[in-house]
Short mmCIF file of C-alpha atoms and ligand atoms in Angstrom, two decimals:
data_model
loop_
_atom_site.label_atom_id
_atom_site.label_comp_id
_atom_site.label_asym_id
_atom_site.label_seq_id
_atom_site.Cartn_x
_atom_site.Cartn_y
_atom_site.Cartn_z
CA MET A 20 0.00 0.00 0.00
CA VAL A 21 2.75 2.37 0.96
CA LYS A 22 4.62 1.47 -2.16
CA ILE A 23 1.71 2.35 -4.42
CA ALA A 24 1.11 5.74 -2.94
CA PHE A 25 4.80 6.48 -3.22
CA ASN A 26 4.91 5.35 -6.85
CA SER A 27 2.01 7.47 -7.92
CA ALA A 28 3.34 10.51 -6.16
CA LEU A 29 6.68 10.10 -7.88
CA ALA A 30 5.10 9.49 -11.21
CA GLN A 31 2.95 12.56 -10.86
CA LYS A 32 5.95 14.69 -10.18
CA ALA A 33 7.96 13.26 -13.05
CA LEU A 34 5.40 12.97 -15.75
CA GLY A 35 2.70 15.47 -14.93
CA LYS A 36 -0.83 15.02 -16.27
CA GLU A 37 0.03 12.32 -18.72
CA GLY A 38 1.65 10.25 -16.04
CA GLU A 39 -1.35 10.64 -13.83
CA VAL A 40 -3.50 8.86 -16.35
CA LEU A 41 -0.91 6.14 -16.81
CA VAL A 42 -0.56 5.52 -13.13
CA ALA A 43 -4.28 5.53 -12.60
CA GLU A 44 -4.56 2.76 -15.13
CA LYS A 45 -1.60 0.86 -13.79
CA ASP A 46 -2.23 1.04 -10.09
CA PRO A 47 -4.98 -1.54 -9.63
CA GLU A 48 -2.89 -3.99 -11.61
CA THR A 49 0.25 -3.65 -9.55
CA ALA A 50 -1.75 -3.66 -6.35
CA SER A 51 -3.29 -6.98 -7.19
CA VAL A 52 0.08 -8.41 -8.18
CA TYR A 53 1.63 -7.38 -4.91
CA SER A 54 -1.21 -8.73 -2.83
CA ASN A 55 -0.97 -12.02 -4.67
CA GLU A 56 2.72 -12.28 -3.88
CA SER A 57 3.94 -12.77 -0.33
CA SER A 58 2.60 -9.56 1.12
CA THR A 59 3.48 -10.74 4.60
CA GLY A 60 7.11 -11.04 3.51
CA ARG A 61 7.10 -7.49 2.20
CA CYS A 62 5.43 -6.32 5.33
CA LEU A 63 8.13 -7.92 7.46
CA LEU A 64 10.86 -6.41 5.33
CA THR A 65 9.29 -2.99 5.63
CA LEU A 66 9.02 -3.39 9.39
CA LEU A 67 12.63 -4.51 9.56
CA GLY A 68 13.64 -1.46 7.52
CA LEU A 69 11.65 0.80 9.78
CA ALA A 70 13.25 -0.80 12.82
CA PHE A 71 16.68 -0.10 11.35
CA ILE A 72 15.80 3.48 10.61
CA LEU A 73 14.37 3.95 14.10
CA THR A 74 17.47 2.44 15.69
CA GLY A 75 19.61 4.74 13.61
CA LEU A 76 17.56 7.74 14.66
CA ILE A 77 17.72 6.83 18.32
CA VAL A 78 21.46 6.16 18.33
CA GLY A 79 22.12 9.23 16.22
CA GLY A 80 19.90 11.32 18.44
CA ALA A 81 21.71 10.10 21.52
CA CYS A 82 25.07 11.02 19.97
CA VAL A 83 23.87 14.47 18.95
CA TYR A 84 22.43 14.96 22.43
CA ARG A 85 25.73 13.96 24.01
CA TYR A 86 27.78 16.28 21.89
CA PHE A 87 25.54 19.28 21.75
CA THR A 88 23.96 19.57 25.17
CA PRO A 89 25.36 22.67 26.84
CA LYS A 90 28.09 21.36 29.12
CA LYS A 91 27.75 24.36 31.43
CA LEU A 92 31.18 25.53 30.37
CA TYR A 93 31.80 29.20 30.97
CA HIS A 94 34.64 31.46 30.02
CA GLY A 95 35.68 34.45 32.05
CA ALA A 96 38.53 36.92 32.28
CA MET A 97 39.67 39.34 34.94
CA HIS A 98 42.17 42.16 34.78
CA PHE A 99 43.92 42.96 38.00
CA THR A 100 46.22 45.36 39.74
CA GLU A 101 48.59 44.39 42.51
CA LEU A 102 46.95 45.14 45.82
CA ASP A 103 50.04 46.83 47.24
CA SER A 104 50.85 48.91 44.18
CA GLU A 105 47.60 50.80 44.00
CA VAL A 106 49.27 53.80 42.34
CA VAL A 107 47.49 53.65 39.00
CA PRO A 108 47.25 57.10 37.39
CA VAL A 109 43.76 58.49 37.68
CA ASP A 110 43.18 59.01 33.96
CA MET A 111 44.06 55.39 33.34
CA GLU A 112 41.36 54.27 35.75
CA THR A 113 38.66 55.24 33.34
CA ARG A 114 40.25 53.61 30.32
CA GLU A 115 39.76 50.03 29.29
CA PRO A 116 42.15 48.07 31.45
CA TYR A 117 43.91 46.27 28.61
CA TYR A 118 47.33 47.22 29.86
CA LEU A 119 46.73 45.26 33.04
CA PRO A 120 47.66 41.61 33.54
CA ARG A 121 44.77 39.32 32.90
CA VAL A 122 43.64 35.84 33.92
CA ASP A 123 41.51 33.73 31.59
CA GLU A 124 39.52 30.79 32.82
CA ASP A 125 37.14 28.16 31.54
CA VAL A 126 34.95 26.72 34.23
CA GLU A 127 32.58 23.81 34.36
CA ILE A 128 30.24 23.84 37.33
CA GLN A 129 28.29 20.82 38.45
CA ASP A 130 26.30 20.44 41.65
CA ASN A 131 29.19 20.03 44.00
CA VAL A 132 32.24 20.45 41.83
CA ALA A 133 33.81 23.30 39.91
CA ILE A 134 36.57 22.46 37.45
CA ILE A 135 38.59 25.42 36.27
CA ASN A 136 40.98 25.50 33.36
CA VAL A 137 43.49 28.30 33.78
CA SER A 138 45.26 28.96 30.53
CA MET A 139 48.86 30.06 30.12
CA PRO A 140 48.91 33.81 30.82
CA ARG A 141 49.73 35.85 27.75
CA PHE A 142 52.07 37.94 29.84
CA GLY A 143 52.97 37.94 33.47
CA GLU A 144 53.74 34.87 35.49
CA GLY A 145 51.69 31.86 36.42
CA ASP A 146 51.47 28.26 35.35
CA PRO A 147 48.60 26.84 33.32
CA ALA A 148 46.57 24.60 35.59
CA TYR A 149 43.42 22.73 36.29
CA ILE A 150 41.84 23.62 39.60
CA LEU A 151 39.13 21.46 41.07
CA HIS A 152 36.93 22.50 43.97
CA ASP A 153 35.03 19.63 45.49
CA PHE A 154 32.38 21.38 47.59
CA LYS A 155 31.07 18.13 49.03
CA ARG A 156 34.42 16.85 50.22
CA LYS A 157 35.59 20.40 50.96
CA LEU A 158 38.84 19.95 49.08
CA THR A 159 40.68 21.87 46.41
CA ALA A 160 43.14 20.25 44.02
CA TYR A 161 45.56 22.10 41.77
CA LEU A 162 46.97 20.22 38.81
CA ASP A 163 49.94 22.22 37.61
CA LEU A 164 50.23 21.51 33.90
CA ASN A 165 53.89 22.54 33.68
CA LEU A 166 54.92 20.10 36.38
CA GLY A 167 52.22 17.47 35.93
CA ASN A 168 51.82 17.33 39.71
CA CYS A 169 48.75 17.64 41.89
CA PHE A 170 48.44 19.63 45.10
CA VAL A 171 45.57 19.23 47.51
CA ILE A 172 44.40 21.51 50.31
CA PRO A 173 41.14 21.94 52.25
CA LEU A 174 38.70 24.18 50.41
CA ASN A 175 38.83 27.75 51.65
CA THR A 176 35.26 28.97 51.49
CA SER A 177 36.24 32.58 52.07
CA VAL A 178 38.20 32.50 48.81
CA VAL A 179 36.02 30.19 46.72
CA MET A 180 32.42 31.24 46.16
CA PRO A 181 29.75 28.54 46.50
CA PRO A 182 28.70 26.91 43.18
CA GLN A 183 25.62 29.02 42.53
CA ASP A 184 27.43 32.31 43.22
CA LEU A 185 30.34 31.18 41.08
CA LEU A 186 27.90 30.47 38.27
CA ASP A 187 26.40 33.93 38.64
CA LEU A 188 29.85 35.48 38.58
CA PHE A 189 30.77 33.73 35.33
CA GLN A 190 27.46 34.68 33.80
CA GLN A 191 28.29 38.30 34.58
CA LEU A 192 31.76 37.86 33.11
CA MET A 193 30.27 36.62 29.84
CA SER A 194 29.28 40.17 29.05
CA GLY A 195 32.73 41.63 29.56
CA SER A 196 35.87 41.40 31.60
CA TYR A 197 36.24 42.62 35.09
CA ARG A 198 38.79 44.75 36.78
CA THR A 199 39.89 43.68 40.19
CA TYR A 200 42.81 43.28 42.58
CA LEU A 201 45.29 40.54 43.43
CA VAL A 202 45.40 38.54 46.65
CA HIS A 203 48.43 36.46 47.57
CA GLU A 204 48.25 33.00 49.03
CA ASP A 205 51.34 31.20 50.30
CA LEU A 206 51.16 27.42 50.47
CA VAL A 207 53.74 24.80 51.32
CA VAL A 208 53.84 21.13 50.48
CA THR A 209 53.75 19.03 53.64
CA GLU A 210 53.57 15.43 52.49
CA ARG A 211 53.04 13.15 49.57
CA ILE A 212 49.67 11.45 49.18
CA ASP A 213 50.10 7.81 48.24
CA ASN A 214 46.49 6.86 47.64
CA VAL A 215 44.57 9.50 45.71
CA SER A 216 41.44 7.35 45.57
CA LYS A 217 40.63 8.40 49.13
CA LEU A 218 40.13 11.99 47.98
CA GLY A 219 36.91 11.25 46.14
CA PHE A 220 35.93 10.48 42.58
CA TYR A 221 36.63 13.88 41.03
CA ILE A 222 40.08 14.46 42.47
CA PHE A 223 40.96 10.85 41.73
CA HIS A 224 39.90 11.49 38.14
CA LEU A 225 42.10 14.59 37.96
CA CYS A 226 45.11 13.44 39.95
CA GLY A 227 45.14 9.67 39.59
CA GLY A 228 48.53 8.49 38.33
CA LYS A 229 50.20 11.84 39.07
CA ASP A 230 52.46 12.74 41.96
CA THR A 231 50.10 14.28 44.48
CA TYR A 232 50.98 16.30 47.54
CA ARG A 233 49.16 17.70 50.51
CA MET A 234 49.61 21.39 51.29
CA GLN A 235 49.12 23.82 54.14
CA ARG A 236 49.04 27.57 54.41
CA ARG A 237 52.49 28.76 55.33
CA SER A 238 51.08 30.69 58.26
CA ASP A 239 49.64 27.44 59.64
CA VAL A 240 52.90 25.53 59.44
CA MET A 241 54.65 25.86 62.76
CA ALA A 242 57.97 27.64 62.46
CA GLY A 243 59.84 24.95 64.39
CA ILE A 244 58.78 22.25 61.94
CA GLN A 245 59.91 24.16 58.88
CA LYS A 246 63.25 23.06 57.66
CA ARG A 247 65.54 25.63 56.19
CA SER A 248 65.77 23.84 52.88
CA VAL A 249 65.88 25.22 49.42
CA GLU A 250 62.36 25.43 48.10
CA GLU A 251 61.09 25.09 44.59
CA CYS A 252 58.24 27.53 44.13
CA PHE A 253 55.78 28.33 41.38
CA THR A 254 52.56 30.28 41.12
CA ILE A 255 49.10 29.82 39.72
CA ARG A 256 46.91 32.87 39.17
CA HIS A 257 43.21 32.20 39.22
CA PHE A 258 39.88 33.48 40.46
CA GLU A 259 36.87 31.87 42.10
CA ASN A 260 35.59 35.13 43.50
CA LYS A 261 35.58 38.81 42.66
CA PHE A 262 39.33 39.00 43.09
CA VAL A 263 42.29 37.21 41.57
CA THR A 264 44.30 34.90 43.81
CA GLU A 265 47.96 34.28 43.24
CA THR A 266 48.63 30.91 44.79
CA LYS A 267 52.30 30.39 45.46
CA ILE A 268 53.12 26.75 46.05
CA CYS A 269 56.50 25.81 47.49
CA LYS A 270 57.97 22.35 47.57
CA PRO A 271 60.84 21.72 49.94
C1 NAG B 21 42.30 24.76 28.61
O1 NAG B 21 42.51 26.07 28.19
C2 NAG B 21 43.43 26.22 27.14
C3 NAG B 21 43.55 27.67 26.84
O2 NAG B 21 42.34 28.33 26.91
C4 NAG B 21 42.96 25.46 25.92
O3 NAG B 21 43.92 25.56 24.90
C5 NAG B 21 42.75 24.03 26.29
O4 NAG B 21 42.22 23.34 25.19
C6 NAG B 21 41.79 23.93 27.44
N1 NAG B 21 41.65 22.55 27.80
C7 NAG B 21 40.48 21.99 27.96
C8 NAG B 21 40.49 20.55 28.24
O5 NAG B 21 39.44 22.62 27.88
C1 NAG B 22 41.20 31.42 53.64
O1 NAG B 22 41.84 32.44 52.90
C2 NAG B 22 41.91 33.68 53.59
C3 NAG B 22 42.49 34.69 52.62
O2 NAG B 22 43.63 34.21 51.98
C4 NAG B 22 42.74 33.51 54.85
O3 NAG B 22 42.79 34.73 55.56
C5 NAG B 22 42.13 32.43 55.73
O4 NAG B 22 42.96 32.17 56.84
C6 NAG B 22 41.94 31.15 54.94
N1 NAG B 22 41.19 30.20 55.73
C7 NAG B 22 41.60 28.96 55.93
C8 NAG B 22 40.72 28.09 56.73
O5 NAG B 22 42.65 28.54 55.45
C1 NAG B 23 43.50 3.08 48.00
O1 NAG B 23 42.34 3.24 48.79
C2 NAG B 23 41.19 2.55 48.30
C3 NAG B 23 40.01 2.93 49.16
O2 NAG B 23 40.37 3.32 50.44
C4 NAG B 23 41.47 1.06 48.30
O3 NAG B 23 40.36 0.38 47.81
C5 NAG B 23 42.70 0.78 47.45
O4 NAG B 23 43.03 -0.58 47.52
C6 NAG B 23 43.88 1.61 47.90
N1 NAG B 23 44.97 1.45 46.94
C7 NAG B 23 46.24 1.32 47.31
C8 NAG B 23 47.25 1.17 46.22
O5 NAG B 23 46.58 1.34 48.48
#
């Protein structure tokens, strides 16, 4: 039945009025021929074909869905001035702050996790890094991409905004960059973490197979414990709030 309708439609398009007459004459004939043949067989084949098409559509749809659903990835940039060198000429204040150092970030925010991709600064210092804030486990992990090492410290909620506020901040940043100030943070490596799987799924995903260290704020490390060794230090500049944080990490 389907086949006949299709045929006549095609014929009409191709042949016009003449064809219409032809088809009208031919149709009953072909119909009877088809019904005499194994119509059940044709029916099954058609069903099979439809099933294939449906499967294709479903699988294809799933793929498209996977690739094109918004992954809640935001981009943001902040320009900053050093907090202690607040002597910016007044006329420059009003101009676009393009002469200022700038931090660019991509962030993906899920319910309890924010994953930040800090790119290599175009000028100024700072390592490219991935920073993961696990709000449920209250941990922050820095994966320094120059070193390939991970550094873990308890989440500081006075520096890192909660997920919803962070989302709002990045939505604001979508419409332009922000001018802010720089805050310094001084961290020291205290020990190596042997089993990263204890730090939760997300940090394990980020840091698994990489040398991972635990850190503390330098001010929290008791002076007596600190050895006077040569330290290897590097910095990561990032923001999870309305200011830029320069995290200095030192490894004894
Ligand atoms: C991280 O950011 C850099 C620079 O923006 C980009 O080249 C790189 O592809 C990003 N990586 C991922 C996984 O998004
Ligand atoms: C969080 O960061 C702020 C600013 O750097 C600092 O004053 C405070 O001591 C930190 N809190 C914790 C718990 O480390
Ligand atoms: C790491 O810890 C997890 C969970 O505590 C455990 O299942 C796993 O065997 C440990 N792996 C190693 C190498 O110790």
